[in-house]
Amino acid sequence: DGEPVIKDFKGALVLLAEEIETYLNTVVPETLNRETFKRVDIADIPISVFREVIINAIVHRDYLIQGAQIKIYIYKDRIEVHSPGKPIIDFDKFKNFTAPSISRNPKITYVFNQMGLMEERGLGMEELSKLRVNYGLPDPEFVMDGEYFIVRISRIKAHVLISDNLTKLKAKEIKGYNLAKSRGSITSSVYSNVLGITTRTATRQLQ
């Protein structure tokens, strides 16, 4: 009804991920924004995407900042996850989805990995890189606001920002698109080896 709802999550870090995921499943349903005459599609973003971002916030935040909390904001048009502390990884690597697995808290990362809650080798970049191609959403934003690192995910489908050609790609071609995008540049031989296709097919797909 437009009134804000606040919910706190407290307890052992390893138990928070599942508790938050259960809660998100009840408050992030697929909806349609009918507030204007023009229909606006609100995407039903998979909880797995939010889960990756939230777990990364829990694992990689700066716990030395006293009194700071991880904050999750759910709006009609976007969802934001605020994590205390500036990342120890260059911002450009987040923006092109090539952030390496370097953790501020390696012991926490190890425990979460052993529990199957996250991949120790990555930072959930694969899930975020799929938003544009698989769900028609703009790429997520990564910004700093004071002492908080913010990951902002739009819920409004960006139809005007997506090439019609992308909607015609087959599953393996979409995988190739994400591969090339994540690396910034790629050769036909590397592309063909990773996807298990011929160099000729790789060259055609890249073109």
PDB file of C-alpha atoms in Angstrom:
ATOM      1  CA  ASP A   1       0.000   0.000   0.000  1.00  0.00           C
ATOM      2  CA  GLY A   2       3.000   2.281  -0.367  1.00  0.00           C
ATOM      3  CA  GLU A   3       3.980   2.176   3.293  1.00  0.00           C
ATOM      4  CA  PRO A   4       7.548   1.025   4.016  1.00  0.00           C
ATOM      5  CA  VAL A   5       8.057  -2.354   5.665  1.00  0.00           C
ATOM      6  CA  ILE A   6      11.241  -2.967   7.654  1.00  0.00           C
ATOM      7  CA  LYS A   7      12.556  -6.412   8.552  1.00  0.00           C
ATOM      8  CA  ASP A   8      15.789  -7.174  10.395  1.00  0.00           C
ATOM      9  CA  PHE A   9      17.824 -10.349  10.088  1.00  0.00           C
ATOM     10  CA  LYS A  10      20.138 -11.301  12.922  1.00  0.00           C
ATOM     11  CA  GLY A  11      22.077 -14.404  13.889  1.00  0.00           C
ATOM     12  CA  ALA A  12      24.854 -16.604  12.565  1.00  0.00           C
ATOM     13  CA  LEU A  13      26.105 -15.509   9.148  1.00  0.00           C
ATOM     14  CA  VAL A  14      25.805 -19.002   7.657  1.00  0.00           C
ATOM     15  CA  LEU A  15      22.075 -19.103   8.498  1.00  0.00           C
ATOM     16  CA  LEU A  16      21.178 -15.648   7.188  1.00  0.00           C
ATOM     17  CA  ALA A  17      21.350 -16.481   3.459  1.00  0.00           C
ATOM     18  CA  GLU A  18      18.530 -19.047   3.565  1.00  0.00           C
ATOM     19  CA  GLU A  19      16.402 -16.885   5.871  1.00  0.00           C
ATOM     20  CA  ILE A  20      16.711 -13.872   3.574  1.00  0.00           C
ATOM     21  CA  GLU A  21      16.050 -15.983   0.472  1.00  0.00           C
ATOM     22  CA  THR A  22      12.835 -17.347   1.984  1.00  0.00           C
ATOM     23  CA  TYR A  23      11.688 -13.838   2.798  1.00  0.00           C
ATOM     24  CA  LEU A  24      12.510 -12.523  -0.680  1.00  0.00           C
ATOM     25  CA  ASN A  25      10.407 -15.252  -2.268  1.00  0.00           C
ATOM     26  CA  THR A  26       7.366 -13.747  -0.562  1.00  0.00           C
ATOM     27  CA  VAL A  27       8.014 -10.072  -1.298  1.00  0.00           C
ATOM     28  CA  VAL A  28       9.437 -10.040  -4.842  1.00  0.00           C
ATOM     29  CA  PRO A  29       6.646 -11.497  -6.979  1.00  0.00           C
ATOM     30  CA  GLU A  30       6.088 -10.743 -10.651  1.00  0.00           C
ATOM     31  CA  THR A  31       4.016  -7.575 -10.940  1.00  0.00           C
ATOM     32  CA  LEU A  32       2.804  -5.066 -13.497  1.00  0.00           C
ATOM     33  CA  ASN A  33       3.100  -1.362 -12.915  1.00  0.00           C
ATOM     34  CA  ARG A  34      -0.354   0.052 -13.761  1.00  0.00           C
ATOM     35  CA  GLU A  35       0.208   3.483 -12.240  1.00  0.00           C
ATOM     36  CA  THR A  36       0.504   5.088 -15.672  1.00  0.00           C
ATOM     37  CA  PHE A  37      -1.458   4.674 -18.893  1.00  0.00           C
ATOM     38  CA  LYS A  38       1.599   3.113 -20.479  1.00  0.00           C
ATOM     39  CA  ARG A  39       2.205  -0.477 -19.450  1.00  0.00           C
ATOM     40  CA  VAL A  40       5.619  -1.059 -17.868  1.00  0.00           C
ATOM     41  CA  ASP A  41       6.857  -4.602 -17.429  1.00  0.00           C
ATOM     42  CA  ILE A  42       8.298  -5.375 -14.010  1.00  0.00           C
ATOM     43  CA  ALA A  43      10.639  -8.330 -14.283  1.00  0.00           C
ATOM     44  CA  ASP A  44      10.326 -11.371 -12.069  1.00  0.00           C
ATOM     45  CA  ILE A  45      14.053 -11.470 -11.381  1.00  0.00           C
ATOM     46  CA  PRO A  46      15.199 -14.907 -10.215  1.00  0.00           C
ATOM     47  CA  ILE A  47      15.916 -15.042  -6.500  1.00  0.00           C
ATOM     48  CA  SER A  48      19.237 -16.682  -7.433  1.00  0.00           C
ATOM     49  CA  VAL A  49      20.439 -13.294  -8.698  1.00  0.00           C
ATOM     50  CA  PHE A  50      19.622 -11.537  -5.413  1.00  0.00           C
ATOM     51  CA  ARG A  51      21.023 -14.480  -3.491  1.00  0.00           C
ATOM     52  CA  GLU A  52      24.413 -14.091  -5.172  1.00  0.00           C
ATOM     53  CA  VAL A  53      24.558 -10.363  -4.444  1.00  0.00           C
ATOM     54  CA  ILE A  54      23.444 -10.757  -0.830  1.00  0.00           C
ATOM     55  CA  ILE A  55      25.850 -13.611  -0.098  1.00  0.00           C
ATOM     56  CA  ASN A  56      28.669 -11.579  -1.640  1.00  0.00           C
ATOM     57  CA  ALA A  57      27.744  -8.687   0.632  1.00  0.00           C
ATOM     58  CA  ILE A  58      27.833 -10.955   3.691  1.00  0.00           C
ATOM     59  CA  VAL A  59      31.134 -12.544   2.707  1.00  0.00           C
ATOM     60  CA  HIS A  60      33.062  -9.569   1.340  1.00  0.00           C
ATOM     61  CA  ARG A  61      31.865  -6.622   3.461  1.00  0.00           C
ATOM     62  CA  ASP A  62      34.198  -4.697   5.742  1.00  0.00           C
ATOM     63  CA  TYR A  63      33.437  -5.886   9.281  1.00  0.00           C
ATOM     64  CA  LEU A  64      35.800  -3.312  10.777  1.00  0.00           C
ATOM     65  CA  ILE A  65      33.302  -0.495  10.115  1.00  0.00           C
ATOM     66  CA  GLN A  66      31.560  -0.203  13.478  1.00  0.00           C
ATOM     67  CA  GLY A  67      27.774  -0.024  13.512  1.00  0.00           C
ATOM     68  CA  ALA A  68      27.403  -0.627   9.770  1.00  0.00           C
ATOM     69  CA  GLN A  69      24.824  -3.069   8.448  1.00  0.00           C
ATOM     70  CA  ILE A  70      24.164  -4.723   5.128  1.00  0.00           C
ATOM     71  CA  LYS A  71      20.998  -3.131   3.783  1.00  0.00           C
ATOM     72  CA  ILE A  72      18.604  -4.487   1.150  1.00  0.00           C
ATOM     73  CA  TYR A  73      16.151  -2.033  -0.374  1.00  0.00           C
ATOM     74  CA  ILE A  74      13.231  -3.329  -2.455  1.00  0.00           C
ATOM     75  CA  TYR A  75      11.518  -0.708  -4.600  1.00  0.00           C
ATOM     76  CA  LYS A  76       8.954  -1.014  -7.363  1.00  0.00           C
ATOM     77  CA  ASP A  77      11.528  -0.224 -10.021  1.00  0.00           C
ATOM     78  CA  ARG A  78      14.764  -1.604  -8.535  1.00  0.00           C
ATOM     79  CA  ILE A  79      16.465  -3.537  -5.781  1.00  0.00           C
ATOM     80  CA  GLU A  80      19.619  -2.319  -4.051  1.00  0.00           C
ATOM     81  CA  VAL A  81      22.081  -4.145  -1.814  1.00  0.00           C
ATOM     82  CA  HIS A  82      24.303  -1.879   0.287  1.00  0.00           C
ATOM     83  CA  SER A  83      27.474  -3.471   1.649  1.00  0.00           C
ATOM     84  CA  PRO A  84      29.790  -1.674   4.124  1.00  0.00           C
ATOM     85  CA  GLY A  85      33.265  -0.979   2.780  1.00  0.00           C
ATOM     86  CA  LYS A  86      34.859  -0.120  -0.538  1.00  0.00           C
ATOM     87  CA  PRO A  87      35.660  -3.228  -2.618  1.00  0.00           C
ATOM     88  CA  ILE A  88      39.295  -4.263  -2.800  1.00  0.00           C
ATOM     89  CA  ILE A  89      38.727  -4.947  -6.514  1.00  0.00           C
ATOM     90  CA  ASP A  90      38.808  -2.268  -9.214  1.00  0.00           C
ATOM     91  CA  PHE A  91      35.352  -0.962 -10.168  1.00  0.00           C
ATOM     92  CA  ASP A  92      35.930  -1.537 -13.883  1.00  0.00           C
ATOM     93  CA  LYS A  93      36.173  -5.272 -13.242  1.00  0.00           C
ATOM     94  CA  PHE A  94      32.709  -5.235 -11.723  1.00  0.00           C
ATOM     95  CA  LYS A  95      31.288  -3.286 -14.630  1.00  0.00           C
ATOM     96  CA  ASN A  96      32.587  -5.752 -17.231  1.00  0.00           C
ATOM     97  CA  PHE A  97      31.846  -8.793 -15.009  1.00  0.00           C
ATOM     98  CA  THR A  98      35.459  -9.898 -14.697  1.00  0.00           C
ATOM     99  CA  ALA A  99      35.913  -9.374 -10.941  1.00  0.00           C
ATOM    100  CA  PRO A 100      38.419 -11.969  -9.687  1.00  0.00           C
ATOM    101  CA  SER A 101      38.001 -14.045  -6.541  1.00  0.00           C
ATOM    102  CA  ILE A 102      39.836 -11.868  -4.035  1.00  0.00           C
ATOM    103  CA  SER A 103      38.151 -11.763  -0.653  1.00  0.00           C
ATOM    104  CA  ARG A 104      38.572  -9.364   2.229  1.00  0.00           C
ATOM    105  CA  ASN A 105      37.439 -12.196   4.501  1.00  0.00           C
ATOM    106  CA  PRO A 106      39.000 -15.430   3.186  1.00  0.00           C
ATOM    107  CA  LYS A 107      37.959 -17.529   6.194  1.00  0.00           C
ATOM    108  CA  ILE A 108      34.296 -16.577   5.822  1.00  0.00           C
ATOM    109  CA  THR A 109      34.534 -17.181   2.080  1.00  0.00           C
ATOM    110  CA  TYR A 110      35.992 -20.636   2.723  1.00  0.00           C
ATOM    111  CA  VAL A 111      33.235 -21.595   5.176  1.00  0.00           C
ATOM    112  CA  PHE A 112      30.462 -20.447   2.814  1.00  0.00           C
ATOM    113  CA  ASN A 113      32.104 -22.360  -0.007  1.00  0.00           C
ATOM    114  CA  GLN A 114      32.370 -25.546   2.054  1.00  0.00           C
ATOM    115  CA  MET A 115      28.668 -25.244   2.942  1.00  0.00           C
ATOM    116  CA  GLY A 116      27.751 -24.935  -0.731  1.00  0.00           C
ATOM    117  CA  LEU A 117      26.462 -21.395  -0.300  1.00  0.00           C
ATOM    118  CA  MET A 118      28.815 -19.868  -2.849  1.00  0.00           C
ATOM    119  CA  GLU A 119      31.618 -20.587  -5.276  1.00  0.00           C
ATOM    120  CA  GLU A 120      34.924 -19.601  -3.702  1.00  0.00           C
ATOM    121  CA  ARG A 121      36.396 -19.046  -7.167  1.00  0.00           C
ATOM    122  CA  GLY A 122      33.972 -16.325  -8.211  1.00  0.00           C
ATOM    123  CA  LEU A 123      31.931 -13.342  -7.115  1.00  0.00           C
ATOM    124  CA  GLY A 124      28.574 -14.208  -8.677  1.00  0.00           C
ATOM    125  CA  MET A 125      29.423 -12.257 -11.813  1.00  0.00           C
ATOM    126  CA  GLU A 126      27.904 -14.895 -14.104  1.00  0.00           C
ATOM    127  CA  GLU A 127      24.405 -14.436 -12.684  1.00  0.00           C
ATOM    128  CA  LEU A 128      24.620 -10.660 -12.991  1.00  0.00           C
ATOM    129  CA  SER A 129      25.973 -10.828 -16.535  1.00  0.00           C
ATOM    130  CA  LYS A 130      22.819 -12.682 -17.649  1.00  0.00           C
ATOM    131  CA  LEU A 131      20.361  -9.941 -16.685  1.00  0.00           C
ATOM    132  CA  ARG A 132      20.422  -8.182 -20.059  1.00  0.00           C
ATOM    133  CA  VAL A 133      20.312 -11.213 -22.353  1.00  0.00           C
ATOM    134  CA  ASN A 134      18.142 -13.592 -20.330  1.00  0.00           C
ATOM    135  CA  TYR A 135      15.755 -11.166 -18.632  1.00  0.00           C
ATOM    136  CA  GLY A 136      15.771  -8.013 -20.747  1.00  0.00           C
ATOM    137  CA  LEU A 137      17.098  -5.869 -17.929  1.00  0.00           C
ATOM    138  CA  PRO A 138      19.824  -3.214 -17.941  1.00  0.00           C
ATOM    139  CA  ASP A 139      23.209  -4.230 -16.585  1.00  0.00           C
ATOM    140  CA  PRO A 140      23.441  -3.743 -12.806  1.00  0.00           C
ATOM    141  CA  GLU A 141      25.028  -0.585 -11.441  1.00  0.00           C
ATOM    142  CA  PHE A 142      27.975  -0.591  -9.051  1.00  0.00           C
ATOM    143  CA  VAL A 143      28.479   2.631  -7.083  1.00  0.00           C
ATOM    144  CA  MET A 144      29.943   3.918  -3.823  1.00  0.00           C
ATOM    145  CA  ASP A 145      27.878   6.086  -1.476  1.00  0.00           C
ATOM    146  CA  GLY A 146      29.913   7.109   1.531  1.00  0.00           C
ATOM    147  CA  GLU A 147      31.196   3.908   3.131  1.00  0.00           C
ATOM    148  CA  TYR A 148      28.697   1.699   1.294  1.00  0.00           C
ATOM    149  CA  PHE A 149      29.271  -0.294  -1.886  1.00  0.00           C
ATOM    150  CA  ILE A 150      25.932  -0.467  -3.709  1.00  0.00           C
ATOM    151  CA  VAL A 151      24.772  -3.019  -6.269  1.00  0.00           C
ATOM    152  CA  ARG A 152      21.644  -1.695  -7.968  1.00  0.00           C
ATOM    153  CA  ILE A 153      19.477  -4.026 -10.074  1.00  0.00           C
ATOM    154  CA  SER A 154      16.644  -2.565 -12.131  1.00  0.00           C
ATOM    155  CA  ARG A 155      13.259  -4.321 -12.211  1.00  0.00           C
ATOM    156  CA  ILE A 156      12.132  -2.421 -15.303  1.00  0.00           C
ATOM    157  CA  LYS A 157      12.754  -4.266 -18.550  1.00  0.00           C
ATOM    158  CA  ALA A 158      14.940  -2.199 -20.866  1.00  0.00           C
ATOM    159  CA  HIS A 159      13.397  -3.157 -24.201  1.00  0.00           C
ATOM    160  CA  VAL A 160      14.837  -0.136 -25.945  1.00  0.00           C
ATOM    161  CA  LEU A 161      18.360  -0.999 -24.838  1.00  0.00           C
ATOM    162  CA  ILE A 162      18.425  -4.551 -26.199  1.00  0.00           C
ATOM    163  CA  SER A 163      19.357  -5.399 -29.758  1.00  0.00           C
ATOM    164  CA  ASP A 164      16.735  -7.412 -31.627  1.00  0.00           C
ATOM    165  CA  ASN A 165      19.523  -9.753 -32.698  1.00  0.00           C
ATOM    166  CA  LEU A 166      20.078 -10.921 -29.116  1.00  0.00           C
ATOM    167  CA  THR A 167      16.522 -12.199 -28.855  1.00  0.00           C
ATOM    168  CA  LYS A 168      17.162 -14.469 -31.851  1.00  0.00           C
ATOM    169  CA  LEU A 169      20.224 -16.184 -30.400  1.00  0.00           C
ATOM    170  CA  LYS A 170      20.162 -19.867 -29.505  1.00  0.00           C
ATOM    171  CA  ALA A 171      21.191 -21.117 -26.057  1.00  0.00           C
ATOM    172  CA  LYS A 172      24.808 -21.855 -27.037  1.00  0.00           C
ATOM    173  CA  GLU A 173      25.075 -18.517 -28.863  1.00  0.00           C
ATOM    174  CA  ILE A 174      23.881 -16.701 -25.733  1.00  0.00           C
ATOM    175  CA  LYS A 175      26.549 -18.552 -23.778  1.00  0.00           C
ATOM    176  CA  GLY A 176      29.098 -17.382 -26.336  1.00  0.00           C
ATOM    177  CA  TYR A 177      27.819 -13.814 -26.123  1.00  0.00           C
ATOM    178  CA  ASN A 178      28.217 -13.800 -22.343  1.00  0.00           C
ATOM    179  CA  LEU A 179      31.683 -15.330 -22.669  1.00  0.00           C
ATOM    180  CA  ALA A 180      32.875 -12.670 -25.127  1.00  0.00           C
ATOM    181  CA  LYS A 181      31.298  -9.897 -23.078  1.00  0.00           C
ATOM    182  CA  SER A 182      32.868 -11.073 -19.816  1.00  0.00           C
ATOM    183  CA  ARG A 183      36.347 -11.174 -21.354  1.00  0.00           C
ATOM    184  CA  GLY A 184      36.109  -7.925 -23.275  1.00  0.00           C
ATOM    185  CA  SER A 185      37.911  -9.477 -26.248  1.00  0.00           C
ATOM    186  CA  ILE A 186      38.333 -13.046 -27.436  1.00  0.00           C
ATOM    187  CA  THR A 187      39.874 -14.974 -30.342  1.00  0.00           C
ATOM    188  CA  SER A 188      38.030 -17.472 -32.513  1.00  0.00           C
ATOM    189  CA  SER A 189      40.227 -20.321 -31.294  1.00  0.00           C
ATOM    190  CA  VAL A 190      39.567 -19.631 -27.612  1.00  0.00           C
ATOM    191  CA  TYR A 191      35.863 -19.122 -28.315  1.00  0.00           C
ATOM    192  CA  SER A 192      35.624 -22.417 -30.220  1.00  0.00           C
ATOM    193  CA  ASN A 193      37.523 -24.372 -27.546  1.00  0.00           C
ATOM    194  CA  VAL A 194      35.375 -23.134 -24.677  1.00  0.00           C
ATOM    195  CA  LEU A 195      32.073 -23.751 -26.483  1.00  0.00           C
ATOM    196  CA  GLY A 196      33.193 -26.968 -28.160  1.00  0.00           C
ATOM    197  CA  ILE A 197      32.470 -25.794 -31.718  1.00  0.00           C
ATOM    198  CA  THR A 198      34.523 -25.495 -34.896  1.00  0.00           C
ATOM    199  CA  THR A 199      36.667 -22.434 -35.540  1.00  0.00           C
ATOM    200  CA  ARG A 200      34.571 -21.679 -38.610  1.00  0.00           C
ATOM    201  CA  THR A 201      31.367 -21.668 -36.553  1.00  0.00           C
ATOM    202  CA  ALA A 202      33.079 -19.585 -33.887  1.00  0.00           C
ATOM    203  CA  THR A 203      34.139 -16.991 -36.472  1.00  0.00           C
ATOM    204  CA  ARG A 204      30.588 -16.804 -37.844  1.00  0.00           C
ATOM    205  CA  GLN A 205      29.048 -16.370 -34.403  1.00  0.00           C
ATOM    206  CA  LEU A 206      31.540 -13.697 -33.400  1.00  0.00           C
ATOM    207  CA  GLN A 207      30.843 -11.772 -36.586  1.00  0.00           C
TER     208      GLN A 207
END
